[in-house]
Every structure is written in C-alpha cells, then in structure tokens.
XYZ file of C-alpha atoms in Angstrom:
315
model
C 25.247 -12.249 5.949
C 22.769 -11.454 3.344
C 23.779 -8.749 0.707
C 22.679 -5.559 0.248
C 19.385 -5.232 -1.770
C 19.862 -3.625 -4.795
C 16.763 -0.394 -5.655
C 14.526 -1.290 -8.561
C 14.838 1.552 -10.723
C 11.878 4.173 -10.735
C 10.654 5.904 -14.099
C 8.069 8.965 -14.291
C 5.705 9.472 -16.673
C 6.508 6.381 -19.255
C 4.445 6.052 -21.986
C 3.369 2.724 -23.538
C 5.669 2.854 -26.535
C 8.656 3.483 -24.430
C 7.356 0.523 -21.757
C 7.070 -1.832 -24.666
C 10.811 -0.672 -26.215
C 12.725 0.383 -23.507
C 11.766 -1.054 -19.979
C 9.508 -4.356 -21.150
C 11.910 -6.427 -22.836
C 14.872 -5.947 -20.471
C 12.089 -8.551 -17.997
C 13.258 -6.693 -14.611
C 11.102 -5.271 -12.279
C 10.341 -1.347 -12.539
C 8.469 1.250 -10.673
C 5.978 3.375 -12.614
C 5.405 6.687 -11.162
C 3.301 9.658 -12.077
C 0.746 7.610 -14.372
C -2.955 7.962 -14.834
C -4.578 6.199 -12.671
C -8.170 7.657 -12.142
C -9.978 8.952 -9.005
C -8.980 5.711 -7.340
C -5.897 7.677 -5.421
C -7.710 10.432 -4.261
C -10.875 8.816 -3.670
C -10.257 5.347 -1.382
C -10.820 6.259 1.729
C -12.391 3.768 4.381
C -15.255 5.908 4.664
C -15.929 5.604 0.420
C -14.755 2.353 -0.262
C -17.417 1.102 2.992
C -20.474 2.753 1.258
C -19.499 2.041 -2.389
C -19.779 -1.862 -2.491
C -22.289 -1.791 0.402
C -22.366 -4.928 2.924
C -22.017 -8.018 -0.328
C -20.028 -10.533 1.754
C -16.225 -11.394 1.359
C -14.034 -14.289 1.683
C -10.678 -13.092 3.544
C -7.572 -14.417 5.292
C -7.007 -13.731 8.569
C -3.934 -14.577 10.202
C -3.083 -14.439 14.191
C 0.607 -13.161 13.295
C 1.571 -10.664 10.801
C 3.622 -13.085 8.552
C 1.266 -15.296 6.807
C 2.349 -18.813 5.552
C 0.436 -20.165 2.651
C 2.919 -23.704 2.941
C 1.970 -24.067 6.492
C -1.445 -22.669 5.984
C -0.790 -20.281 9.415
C -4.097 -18.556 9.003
C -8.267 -18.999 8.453
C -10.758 -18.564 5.987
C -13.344 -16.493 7.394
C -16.420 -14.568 5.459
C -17.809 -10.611 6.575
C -19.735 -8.084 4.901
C -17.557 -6.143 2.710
C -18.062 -2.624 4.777
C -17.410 -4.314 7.652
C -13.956 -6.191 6.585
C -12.962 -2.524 5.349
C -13.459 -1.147 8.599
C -11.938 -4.019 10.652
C -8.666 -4.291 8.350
C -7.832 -0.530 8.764
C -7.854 -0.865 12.499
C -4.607 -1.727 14.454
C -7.250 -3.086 17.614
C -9.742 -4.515 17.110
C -13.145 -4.858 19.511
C -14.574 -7.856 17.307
C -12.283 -10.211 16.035
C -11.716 -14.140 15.046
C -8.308 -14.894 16.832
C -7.175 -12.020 18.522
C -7.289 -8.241 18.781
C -4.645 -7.711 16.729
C -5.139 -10.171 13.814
C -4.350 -8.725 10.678
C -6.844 -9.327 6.906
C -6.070 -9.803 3.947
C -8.610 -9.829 0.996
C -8.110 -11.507 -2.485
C -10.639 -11.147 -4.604
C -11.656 -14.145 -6.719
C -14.161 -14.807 -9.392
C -17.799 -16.020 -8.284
C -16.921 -19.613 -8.741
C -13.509 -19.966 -7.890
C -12.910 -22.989 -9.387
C -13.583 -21.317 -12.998
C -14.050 -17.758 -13.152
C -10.977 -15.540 -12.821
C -10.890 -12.411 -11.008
C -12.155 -9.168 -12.552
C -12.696 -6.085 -10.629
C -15.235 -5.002 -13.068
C -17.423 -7.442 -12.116
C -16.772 -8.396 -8.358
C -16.819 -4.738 -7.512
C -18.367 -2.787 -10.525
C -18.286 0.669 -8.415
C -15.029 0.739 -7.971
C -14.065 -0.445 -10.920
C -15.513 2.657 -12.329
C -12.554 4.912 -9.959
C -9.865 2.669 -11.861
C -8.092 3.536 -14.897
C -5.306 1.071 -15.782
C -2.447 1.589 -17.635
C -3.036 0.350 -21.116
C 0.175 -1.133 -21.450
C -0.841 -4.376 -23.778
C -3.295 -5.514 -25.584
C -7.179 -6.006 -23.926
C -6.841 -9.933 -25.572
C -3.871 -10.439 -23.765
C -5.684 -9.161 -20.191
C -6.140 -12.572 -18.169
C -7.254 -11.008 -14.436
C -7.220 -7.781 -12.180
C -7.299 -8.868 -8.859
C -8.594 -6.445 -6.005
C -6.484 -6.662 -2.435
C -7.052 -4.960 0.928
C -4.300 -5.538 3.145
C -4.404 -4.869 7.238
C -0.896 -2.878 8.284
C 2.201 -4.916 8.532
C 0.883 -7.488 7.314
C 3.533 -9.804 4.780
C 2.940 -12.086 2.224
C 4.492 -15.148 1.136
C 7.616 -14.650 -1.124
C 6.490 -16.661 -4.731
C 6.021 -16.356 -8.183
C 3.463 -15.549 -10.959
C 4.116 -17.123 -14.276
C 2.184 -14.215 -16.063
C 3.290 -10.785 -16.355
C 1.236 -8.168 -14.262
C 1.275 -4.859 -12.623
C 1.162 -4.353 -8.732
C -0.492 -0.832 -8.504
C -0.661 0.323 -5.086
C -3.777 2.962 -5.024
C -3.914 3.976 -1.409
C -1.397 2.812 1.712
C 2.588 1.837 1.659
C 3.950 -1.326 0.364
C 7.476 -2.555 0.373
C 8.017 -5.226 -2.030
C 11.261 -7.421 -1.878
C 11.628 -9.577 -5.445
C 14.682 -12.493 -6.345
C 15.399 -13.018 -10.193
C 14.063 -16.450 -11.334
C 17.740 -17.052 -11.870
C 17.869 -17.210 -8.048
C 15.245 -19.782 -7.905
C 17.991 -22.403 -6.787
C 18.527 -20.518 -3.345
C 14.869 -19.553 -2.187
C 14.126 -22.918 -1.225
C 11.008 -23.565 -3.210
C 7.671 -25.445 -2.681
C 6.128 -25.351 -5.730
C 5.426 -21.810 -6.691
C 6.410 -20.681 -3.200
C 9.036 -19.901 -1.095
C 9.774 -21.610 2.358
C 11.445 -18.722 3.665
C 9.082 -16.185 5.602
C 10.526 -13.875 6.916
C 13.543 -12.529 4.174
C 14.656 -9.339 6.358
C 15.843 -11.784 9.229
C 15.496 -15.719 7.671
C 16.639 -18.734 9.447
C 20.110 -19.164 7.968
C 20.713 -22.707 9.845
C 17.787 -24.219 8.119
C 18.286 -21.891 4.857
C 22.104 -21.424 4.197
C 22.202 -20.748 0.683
C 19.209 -17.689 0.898
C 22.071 -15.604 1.421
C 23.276 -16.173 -1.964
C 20.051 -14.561 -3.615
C 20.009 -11.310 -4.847
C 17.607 -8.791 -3.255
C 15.681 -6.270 -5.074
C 13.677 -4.241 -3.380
C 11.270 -1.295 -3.836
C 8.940 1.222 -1.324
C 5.554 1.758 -2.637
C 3.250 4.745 -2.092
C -0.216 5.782 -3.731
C 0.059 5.741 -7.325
C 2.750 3.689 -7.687
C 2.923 1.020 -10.190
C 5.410 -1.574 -10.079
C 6.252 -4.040 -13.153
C 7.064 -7.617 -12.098
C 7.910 -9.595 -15.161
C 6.450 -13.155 -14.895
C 8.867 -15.801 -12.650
C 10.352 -13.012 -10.559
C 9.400 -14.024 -6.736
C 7.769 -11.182 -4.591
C 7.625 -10.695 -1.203
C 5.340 -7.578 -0.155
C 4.713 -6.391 3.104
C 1.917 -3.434 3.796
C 3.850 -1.121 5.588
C 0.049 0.728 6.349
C -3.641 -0.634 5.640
C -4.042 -0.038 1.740
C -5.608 -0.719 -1.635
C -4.076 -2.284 -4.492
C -5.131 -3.978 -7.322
C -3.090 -6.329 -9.570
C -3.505 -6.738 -13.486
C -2.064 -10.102 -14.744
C -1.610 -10.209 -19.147
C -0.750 -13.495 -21.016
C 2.594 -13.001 -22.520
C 2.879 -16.440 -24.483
C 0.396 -18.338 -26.922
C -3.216 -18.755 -24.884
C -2.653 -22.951 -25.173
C 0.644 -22.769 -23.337
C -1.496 -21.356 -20.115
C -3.827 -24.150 -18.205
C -6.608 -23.500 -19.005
C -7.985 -24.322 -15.069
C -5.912 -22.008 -14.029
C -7.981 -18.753 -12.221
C -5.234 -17.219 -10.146
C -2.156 -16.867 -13.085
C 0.170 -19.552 -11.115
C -0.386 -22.817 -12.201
C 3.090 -23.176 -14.404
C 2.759 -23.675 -18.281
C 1.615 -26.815 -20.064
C 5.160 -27.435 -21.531
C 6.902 -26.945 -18.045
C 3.799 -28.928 -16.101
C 4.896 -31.439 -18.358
C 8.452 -31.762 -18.196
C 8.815 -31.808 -14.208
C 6.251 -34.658 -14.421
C 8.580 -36.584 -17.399
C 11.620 -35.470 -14.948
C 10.429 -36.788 -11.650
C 9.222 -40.317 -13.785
C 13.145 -40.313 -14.466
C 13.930 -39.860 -11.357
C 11.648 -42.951 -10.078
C 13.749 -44.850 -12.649
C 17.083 -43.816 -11.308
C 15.820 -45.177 -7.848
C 16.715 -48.929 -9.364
C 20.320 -48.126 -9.483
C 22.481 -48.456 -6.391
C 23.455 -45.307 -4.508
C 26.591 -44.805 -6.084
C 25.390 -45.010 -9.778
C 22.275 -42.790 -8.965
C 24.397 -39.762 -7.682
C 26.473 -39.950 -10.874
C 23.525 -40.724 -13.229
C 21.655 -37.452 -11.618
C 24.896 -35.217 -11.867
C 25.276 -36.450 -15.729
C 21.405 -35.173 -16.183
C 21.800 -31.802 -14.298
C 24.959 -31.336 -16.438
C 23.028 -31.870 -19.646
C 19.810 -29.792 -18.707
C 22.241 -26.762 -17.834
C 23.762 -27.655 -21.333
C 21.144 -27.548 -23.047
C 18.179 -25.304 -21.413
C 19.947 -22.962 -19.267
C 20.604 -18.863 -20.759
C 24.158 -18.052 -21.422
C 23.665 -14.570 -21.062
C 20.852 -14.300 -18.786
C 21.361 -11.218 -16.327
C-alpha cells in the first residue's frame, strides 16, 4: 500500500532574508504561517467579496463530480456574473445550476485575452487587490502572475506541476494540498504537465502500480497560510471548505529560458521544450531497427541520460 505522507514543515513569522538563506534554496515545499497578509483574511466574506467586484462576468469550471480531470476534460466552461458565481460556489445545494444541484466551481482567473495577457489580480479585480498584501519574498522583475481562485467545497484538483516558483496563499477556507518531489516524476504517470492519477488518497493501483512508490507530502491549509511550492514539485489540492486563494508565480531562471506564449507559468522551458522534441525525433529513428536492437539501443540512451543529466545528490 501507499506510504505514509510525510508533513511539510511549518515556519512562523519568516522573514525574507531567512526565506532566501535558509528555507529557499533547500527547493522543498514549506508552510508560511503568521505573515502579513492585509485585510484580505479578515475581510473575504461572501457577502464583501459579492459587492466588491460587482456583477463583471467570469469564466469558471464547473464539474458534475468533485474530482475534476483536466486529461479527460470531466467538466464545462460556463460564464456568470461574478456576485453571482460567489454566491453559487459557497453553497453545498444549489437551486440554479448547469449539471446538477450539487456541482461544484472553480474559478481561475486569467488575463483579458487569454491567449497573451497573464493573470494579475491588480487588474482583473483591482478592489480586491487593494485587501492583498503579498509577501515580498523576490524581486517585483522577477513577478510573472498572481492568479485569483475561488474554489466550491470538496472540490480537488488535478495533481501537476508548475515550472515557476510561486506561493499558494490560502486567504479564507481550508485546503489540503498533497505534493510528489519532481524526483518522483517517474511514478505519477504523467501526461504532459499532469498527472493521470485522480484521486491520490485511494488511486487505482491495477492501472497505476508504481504510484505507490512516490513519496507523499502533504500539508492542511487554513486562512493565512502560505505554502512554498518550489517549481516541478506536483500538487494536488483539495478545498476541504469554499475559499479564497490567490497564487503568485516569480521567474527563477533567465526571462529567455521561459516561452514567451506562455500565460499560465506551465509551458516547460525553451531548453527542455527542445530536448523532448530532439528525444522523441530519436526515438522515430530507433523505430528502423528490429525489436530486439531497439530495446537495447533505448536502454543504452536511458543509461547515458541518467549518466550524464541526472543529480547525484538530489534529495
């Protein structure tokens, strides 16, 4: 059976110089606790958050079941007034709805074109933006998004991966957040920058045998909480009640190793982008050999990429 999950560590009160010493370099997950994080905690009620950014309309997700499948695509685009998604997303039952009376909603905010603009609470939802302090933990030319998110209770997000830096701060409601070390990568049966397996408390182990192998962090979120998750660590979070967060996503590496159509932080570097495409054209090329060949070809190019870009000491 799966393994225990191990607690990601929680820290009060850390100020940026010990972040950027201490707890940044080590790239594991952390909690944040006691920080300064405006009127946003105290303030976010349904009620305020309804009037605030008035009835501008939203694009959300809203899925019939609680766990939502972005490979499968289990869920529908729908748009509402903003008040009104606020209201409908705190409910358990709802008397209007798209697919049933318990759907659950999910917002994400974008920028105004999606395609270009990134999002940034500032200006998709200046009012609130105004509750907000974040945590000046890096420098403002190295801020890339911060991404607004109302999430219905119980609902669960795909388990995937970032490949910038950012900070999950939970301002109102209860998150728990489940996260596997990019080192684990090999056992999470990917799709892209996703996960295949949904449900991580009880997964299919028939159809994923070697998930069990992957080592489980995980961490409870409350209202003020602020949780670190270095860039490749996958994340899994489920909403444990309705609730406010907002994300802040920071470039870590030279601005031309990012893509530079990327608006949501998770379209992999320009180096890697490359080098999968270079690696699958090798692959093609391996198809001309007969079976036996190709297996022993493929192992003698696994063996050399662990040789020579694989961490000895990676932890």
């Amino acid at each position: 059976r799966e393994q225990a999950a191990v607690a990601v560590e929680r820290l009060d009160g850390v100020t940026r110089e010990r972040f950027l010493r201490d707890i940044y370099p080590r790239r594991k997950p952390v909690v944040l606790t006691g920080l300064e994080l405006g009127t946003c905690t105290t303030k976010w009620t349904v009620d305020y958050l309804s009037q605030a950014e008035g009835s501008k309309e939203v694009k959300i997700h809203v899925s019939a079941v609680p766990q939502m499948d972005f490979l499968s695509k289990n869920f529908v685009y729908r748009t509402l007034p903003f008040d009104v998604f606020v209201r409908r997303a705190a409910e358990v039952k709802h008397k209007e709805y798209f697919l049933t009376e318990d759907e659950k909603y999910y917002l994400r905010s974008v920028g105004e074109d999606v395609r270009k603009d990134i999002a940034d609470i500032r200006k998709q939802f200046p009012v609130l933006a105004d509750d907000v302090h974040i945590p000046e933990y890096f420098e403002k030319e190295q801020f890339f998004s911060s991404v607004f998110r109302i999430s219905s209770a119980g609902l669960q997000l795909w388990t995937h991966y970032d490949v910038m830096d950012n900070f999950l701060i939970q301002v109102t409601g209860k998150k728990r957040v489940v996260l596997y070390s990019p080192r684990d990568a090999p056992y999470l049966y990917l799709s892209g920058t996703k996960s295949e397996v949904l449900d991580v408390d009880n997964p299919d182990l028939e159809k994923y045998p070697l998930f069990v192998k992957a080592k489980r962090y995980q961490c409870f979120l409350e209202a003020g909480d602020v949780l670190f998750i270095p860039a490749l660590w996958f994340h899994n979070v489920i909403s444990e009640e309705f609730g406010v967060a907002l994300n802040v996503f920071w470039k870590h590496l030279p601005a031309e190793s990012y893509d530079k159509t990327d608006t949501y932080g998770n379209k992999d570097p320009m180096a890697a982008s490359r080098a999968i495409q270079i690696l699958d054209r090798a692959l093609k090329t391996l198809e001309e050999l007969p079976e036996e060949y190709r297996d022993f070809y493929a192992r003698r190019m696994v063996l050399r990429i662990q040789e020579k870009a694989y961490m000895n000491d990676y932890v």
